[in-house]
mmCIF file of C-alpha atoms in Angstrom:
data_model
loop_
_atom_site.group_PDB
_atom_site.id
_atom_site.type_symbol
_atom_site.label_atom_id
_atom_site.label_comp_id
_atom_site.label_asym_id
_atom_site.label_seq_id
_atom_site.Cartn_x
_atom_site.Cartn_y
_atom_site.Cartn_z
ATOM 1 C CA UNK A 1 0.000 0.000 0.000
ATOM 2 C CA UNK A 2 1.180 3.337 -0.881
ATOM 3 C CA UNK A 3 1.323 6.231 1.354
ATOM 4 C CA UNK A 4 -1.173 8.558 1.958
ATOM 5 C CA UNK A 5 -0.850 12.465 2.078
ATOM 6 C CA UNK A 6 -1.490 11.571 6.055
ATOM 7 C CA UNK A 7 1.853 9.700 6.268
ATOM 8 C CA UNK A 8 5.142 10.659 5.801
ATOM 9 C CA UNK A 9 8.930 9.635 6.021
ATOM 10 C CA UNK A 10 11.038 10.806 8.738
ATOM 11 C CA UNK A 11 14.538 11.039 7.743
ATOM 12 C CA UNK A 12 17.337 8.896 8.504
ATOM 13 C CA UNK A 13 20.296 10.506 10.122
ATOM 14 C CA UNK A 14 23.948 8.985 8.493
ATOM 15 C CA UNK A 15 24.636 7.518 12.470
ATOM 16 C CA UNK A 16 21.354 5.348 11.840
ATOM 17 C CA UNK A 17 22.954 3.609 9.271
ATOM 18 C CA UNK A 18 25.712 1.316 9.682
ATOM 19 C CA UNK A 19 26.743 3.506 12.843
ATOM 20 C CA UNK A 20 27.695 6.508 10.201
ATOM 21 C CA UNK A 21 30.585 4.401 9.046
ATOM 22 C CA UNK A 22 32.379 4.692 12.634
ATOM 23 C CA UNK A 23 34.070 1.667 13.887
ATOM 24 C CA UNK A 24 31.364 -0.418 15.964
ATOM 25 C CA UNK A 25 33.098 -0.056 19.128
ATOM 26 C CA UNK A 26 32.725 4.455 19.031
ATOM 27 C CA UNK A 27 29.692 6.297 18.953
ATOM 28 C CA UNK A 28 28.391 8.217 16.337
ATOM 29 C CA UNK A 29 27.492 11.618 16.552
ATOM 30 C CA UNK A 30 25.136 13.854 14.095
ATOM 31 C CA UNK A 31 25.944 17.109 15.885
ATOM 32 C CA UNK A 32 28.935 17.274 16.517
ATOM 33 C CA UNK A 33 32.054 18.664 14.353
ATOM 34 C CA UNK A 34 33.872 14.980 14.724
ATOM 35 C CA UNK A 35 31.517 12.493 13.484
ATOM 36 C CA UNK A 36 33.080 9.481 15.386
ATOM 37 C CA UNK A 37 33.574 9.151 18.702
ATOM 38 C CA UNK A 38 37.384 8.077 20.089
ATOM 39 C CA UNK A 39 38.286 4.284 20.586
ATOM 40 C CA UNK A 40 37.793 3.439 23.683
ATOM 41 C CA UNK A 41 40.519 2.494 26.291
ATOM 42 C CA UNK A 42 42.399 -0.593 25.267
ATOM 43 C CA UNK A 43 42.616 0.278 21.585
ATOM 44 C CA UNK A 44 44.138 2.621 19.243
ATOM 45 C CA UNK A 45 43.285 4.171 16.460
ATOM 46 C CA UNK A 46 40.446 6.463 16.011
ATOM 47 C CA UNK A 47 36.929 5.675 15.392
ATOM 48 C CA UNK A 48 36.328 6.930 11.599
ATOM 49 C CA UNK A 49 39.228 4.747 10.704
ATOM 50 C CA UNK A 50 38.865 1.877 12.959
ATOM 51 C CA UNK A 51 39.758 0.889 16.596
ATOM 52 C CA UNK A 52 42.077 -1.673 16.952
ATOM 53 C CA UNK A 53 43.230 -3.789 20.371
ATOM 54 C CA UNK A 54 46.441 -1.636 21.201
ATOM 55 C CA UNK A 55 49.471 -4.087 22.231
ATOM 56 C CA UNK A 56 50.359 -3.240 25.975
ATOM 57 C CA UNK A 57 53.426 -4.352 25.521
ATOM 58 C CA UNK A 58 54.898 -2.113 22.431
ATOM 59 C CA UNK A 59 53.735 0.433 23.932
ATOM 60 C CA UNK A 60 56.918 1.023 25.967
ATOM 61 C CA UNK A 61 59.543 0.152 28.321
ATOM 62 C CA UNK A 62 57.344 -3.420 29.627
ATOM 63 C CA UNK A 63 59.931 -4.154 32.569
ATOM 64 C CA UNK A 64 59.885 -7.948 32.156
ATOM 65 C CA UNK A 65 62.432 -10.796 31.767
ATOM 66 C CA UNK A 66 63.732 -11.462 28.347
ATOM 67 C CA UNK A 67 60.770 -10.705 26.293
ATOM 68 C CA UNK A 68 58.477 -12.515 28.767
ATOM 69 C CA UNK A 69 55.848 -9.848 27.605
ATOM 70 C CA UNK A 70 52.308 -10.574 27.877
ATOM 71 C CA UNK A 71 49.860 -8.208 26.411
ATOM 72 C CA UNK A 72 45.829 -7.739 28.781
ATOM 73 C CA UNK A 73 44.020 -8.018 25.772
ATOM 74 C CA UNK A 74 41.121 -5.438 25.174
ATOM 75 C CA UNK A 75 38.844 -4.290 26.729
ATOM 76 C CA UNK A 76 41.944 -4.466 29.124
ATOM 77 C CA UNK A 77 44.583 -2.269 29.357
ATOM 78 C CA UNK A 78 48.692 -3.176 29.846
ATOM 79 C CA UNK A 79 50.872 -6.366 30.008
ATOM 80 C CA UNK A 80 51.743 -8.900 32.207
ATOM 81 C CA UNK A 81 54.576 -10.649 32.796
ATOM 82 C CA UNK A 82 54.950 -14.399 32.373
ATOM 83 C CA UNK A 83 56.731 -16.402 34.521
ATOM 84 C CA UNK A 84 60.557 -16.558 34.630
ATOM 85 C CA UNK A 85 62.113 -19.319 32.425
ATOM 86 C CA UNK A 86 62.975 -23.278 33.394
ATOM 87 C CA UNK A 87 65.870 -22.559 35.969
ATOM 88 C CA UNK A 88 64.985 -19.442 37.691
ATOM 89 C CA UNK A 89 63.160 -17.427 39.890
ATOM 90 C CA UNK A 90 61.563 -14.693 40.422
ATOM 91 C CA UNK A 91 58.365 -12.687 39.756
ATOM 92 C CA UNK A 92 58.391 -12.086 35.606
ATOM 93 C CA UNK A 93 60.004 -9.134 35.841
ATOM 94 C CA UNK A 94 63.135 -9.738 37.894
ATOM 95 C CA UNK A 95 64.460 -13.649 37.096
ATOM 96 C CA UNK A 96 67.393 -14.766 39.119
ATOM 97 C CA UNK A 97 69.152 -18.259 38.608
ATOM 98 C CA UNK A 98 67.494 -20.858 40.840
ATOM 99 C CA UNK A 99 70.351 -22.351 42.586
ATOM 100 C CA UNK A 100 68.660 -25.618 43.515
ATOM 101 C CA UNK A 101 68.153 -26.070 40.041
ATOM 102 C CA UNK A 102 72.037 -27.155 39.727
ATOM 103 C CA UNK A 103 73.799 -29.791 41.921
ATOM 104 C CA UNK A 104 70.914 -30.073 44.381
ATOM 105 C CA UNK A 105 71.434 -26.393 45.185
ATOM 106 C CA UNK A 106 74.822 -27.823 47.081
ATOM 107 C CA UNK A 107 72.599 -29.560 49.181
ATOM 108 C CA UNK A 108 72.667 -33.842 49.772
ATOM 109 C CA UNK A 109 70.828 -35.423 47.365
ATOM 110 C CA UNK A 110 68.437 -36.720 50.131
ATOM 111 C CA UNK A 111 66.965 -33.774 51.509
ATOM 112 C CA UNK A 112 64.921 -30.726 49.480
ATOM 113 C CA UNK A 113 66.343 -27.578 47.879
ATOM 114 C CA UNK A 114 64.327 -24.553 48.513
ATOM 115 C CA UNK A 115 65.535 -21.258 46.615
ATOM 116 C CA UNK A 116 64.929 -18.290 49.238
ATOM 117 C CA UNK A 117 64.044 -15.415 46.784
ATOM 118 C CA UNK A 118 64.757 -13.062 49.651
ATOM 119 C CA UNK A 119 68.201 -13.466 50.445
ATOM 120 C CA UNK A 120 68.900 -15.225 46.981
ATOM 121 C CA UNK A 121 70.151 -18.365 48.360
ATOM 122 C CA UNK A 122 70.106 -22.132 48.195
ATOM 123 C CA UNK A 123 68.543 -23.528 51.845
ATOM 124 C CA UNK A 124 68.771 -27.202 52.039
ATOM 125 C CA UNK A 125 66.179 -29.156 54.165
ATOM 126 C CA UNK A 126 66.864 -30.927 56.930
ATOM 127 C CA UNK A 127 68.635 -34.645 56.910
ATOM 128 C CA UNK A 128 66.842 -37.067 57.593
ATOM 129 C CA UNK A 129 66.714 -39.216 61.042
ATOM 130 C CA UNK A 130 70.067 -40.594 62.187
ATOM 131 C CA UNK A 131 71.699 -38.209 59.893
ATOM 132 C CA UNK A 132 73.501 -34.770 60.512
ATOM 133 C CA UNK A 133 74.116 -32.090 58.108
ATOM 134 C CA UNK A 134 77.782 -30.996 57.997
ATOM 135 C CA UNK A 135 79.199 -27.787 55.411
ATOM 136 C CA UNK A 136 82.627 -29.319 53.665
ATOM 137 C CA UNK A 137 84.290 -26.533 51.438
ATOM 138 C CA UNK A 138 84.886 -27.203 47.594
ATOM 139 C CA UNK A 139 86.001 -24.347 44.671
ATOM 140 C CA UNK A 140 83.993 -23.931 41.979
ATOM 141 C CA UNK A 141 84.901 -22.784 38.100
ATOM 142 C CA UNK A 142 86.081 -19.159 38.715
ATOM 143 C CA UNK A 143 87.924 -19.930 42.271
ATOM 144 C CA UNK A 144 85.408 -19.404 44.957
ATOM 145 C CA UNK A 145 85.087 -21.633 48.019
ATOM 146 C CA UNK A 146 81.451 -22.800 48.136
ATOM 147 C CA UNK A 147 79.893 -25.143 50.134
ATOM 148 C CA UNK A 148 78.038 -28.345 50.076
ATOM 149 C CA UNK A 149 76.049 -29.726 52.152
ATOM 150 C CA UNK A 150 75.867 -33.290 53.348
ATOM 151 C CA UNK A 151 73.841 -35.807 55.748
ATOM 152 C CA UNK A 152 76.275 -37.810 57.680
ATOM 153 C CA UNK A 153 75.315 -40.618 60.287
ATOM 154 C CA UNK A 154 75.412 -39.906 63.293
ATOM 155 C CA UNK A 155 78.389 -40.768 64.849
ATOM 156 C CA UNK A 156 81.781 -40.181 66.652
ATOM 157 C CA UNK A 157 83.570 -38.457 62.872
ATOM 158 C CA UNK A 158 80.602 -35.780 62.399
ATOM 159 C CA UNK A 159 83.555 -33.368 62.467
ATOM 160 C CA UNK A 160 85.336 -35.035 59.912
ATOM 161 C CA UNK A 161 83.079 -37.241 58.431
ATOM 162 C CA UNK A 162 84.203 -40.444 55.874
ATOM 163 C CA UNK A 163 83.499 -39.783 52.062
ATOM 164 C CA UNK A 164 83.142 -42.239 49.647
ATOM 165 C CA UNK A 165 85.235 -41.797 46.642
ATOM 166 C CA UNK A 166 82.982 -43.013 44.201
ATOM 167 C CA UNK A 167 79.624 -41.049 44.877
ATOM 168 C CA UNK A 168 81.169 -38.531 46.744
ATOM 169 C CA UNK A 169 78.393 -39.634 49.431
ATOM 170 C CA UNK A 170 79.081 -40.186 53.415
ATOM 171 C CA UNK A 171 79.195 -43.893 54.651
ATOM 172 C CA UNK A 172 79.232 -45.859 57.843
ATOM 173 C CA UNK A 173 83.233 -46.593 59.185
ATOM 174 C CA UNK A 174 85.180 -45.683 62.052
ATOM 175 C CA UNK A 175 87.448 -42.517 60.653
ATOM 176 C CA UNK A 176 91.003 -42.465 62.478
#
């Protein structure tokens, strides 16, 4: 049916259409001087040409660990950073070498190696029953005296206690 001189069209504004051609994510605007509104936080761009999810981590200095980088993706803002690499710790943005990841941290074989993040140091658990831990001095590569630590039994050598030259592991005998 055909319209009547009692109806008649109301015009369509350009924002009714297709959002004026601004990128879905802006607002468009008949009255004002710039059409399309900005992109909102998160992206970049502007909203006549399109809004796009800006990368938090290009976007400057990111402060984490050999590109461990992770961009918030929009509606988010920033980065994260990941978790330091096999080996170390740390929070993402400060890695340190885990020294219990090497030798046992210099602790015996039998008891745990915790890395204390605070003092960035190996701490060796305690020995087992019946055994005592006992510090004997070694160089490493460039010179320096470390230490390892060892469970020894209990006995009358704890102050010089018997090695075994083929594991480099304490054992049970009287030492002279």
């Amino acid at each position: 049916m055909r319209g009547s001189l009692d109806t008649y069209c109301l015009p369509i504004t350009s924002c009714e259409y297709d959002n004026g051609g601004c990128d879905i994510l802006t607002k468009c605007n008949d009255d004002a001087q710039q059409r399309c509104g900005e992109c909102p936080e998160g992206y970049a761009g502007s909203g006549a040409t399109g809004c796009v999810d800006e990368d938090g981590c290009q976007k400057g200095v990111d402060g984490c660990y050999a590109n461990g980088c992770v961009d918030v993706a929009a509606p988010g803002i920033g980065y994260v950073c990941a978790p330091c690499p096999p080996g170390m710790v740390g929070n993402g943005s400060a890695c340190r070498e885990n020294l219990c990841s090497s030798a046992n941290g210099g602790c015996d074989p039998v008891v745990t190696c915790e890395m204390d993040v605070q003092s960035d140091a190996a701490v060796c658990g305690a020995c087992p029953s019946g055994l005592q831990m006992v510090e004997t001095p070694s160089s490493n590569l460039t010179g320096e005296t470390t230490y390892q630590q060892r469970c020894v039994e209990v006995d009358g050598c704890v102050s010089q206690p018997c090695w075994s030259s083929e594991d480099d592991a304490p054992f049970a005998q009287t030492c002279e």
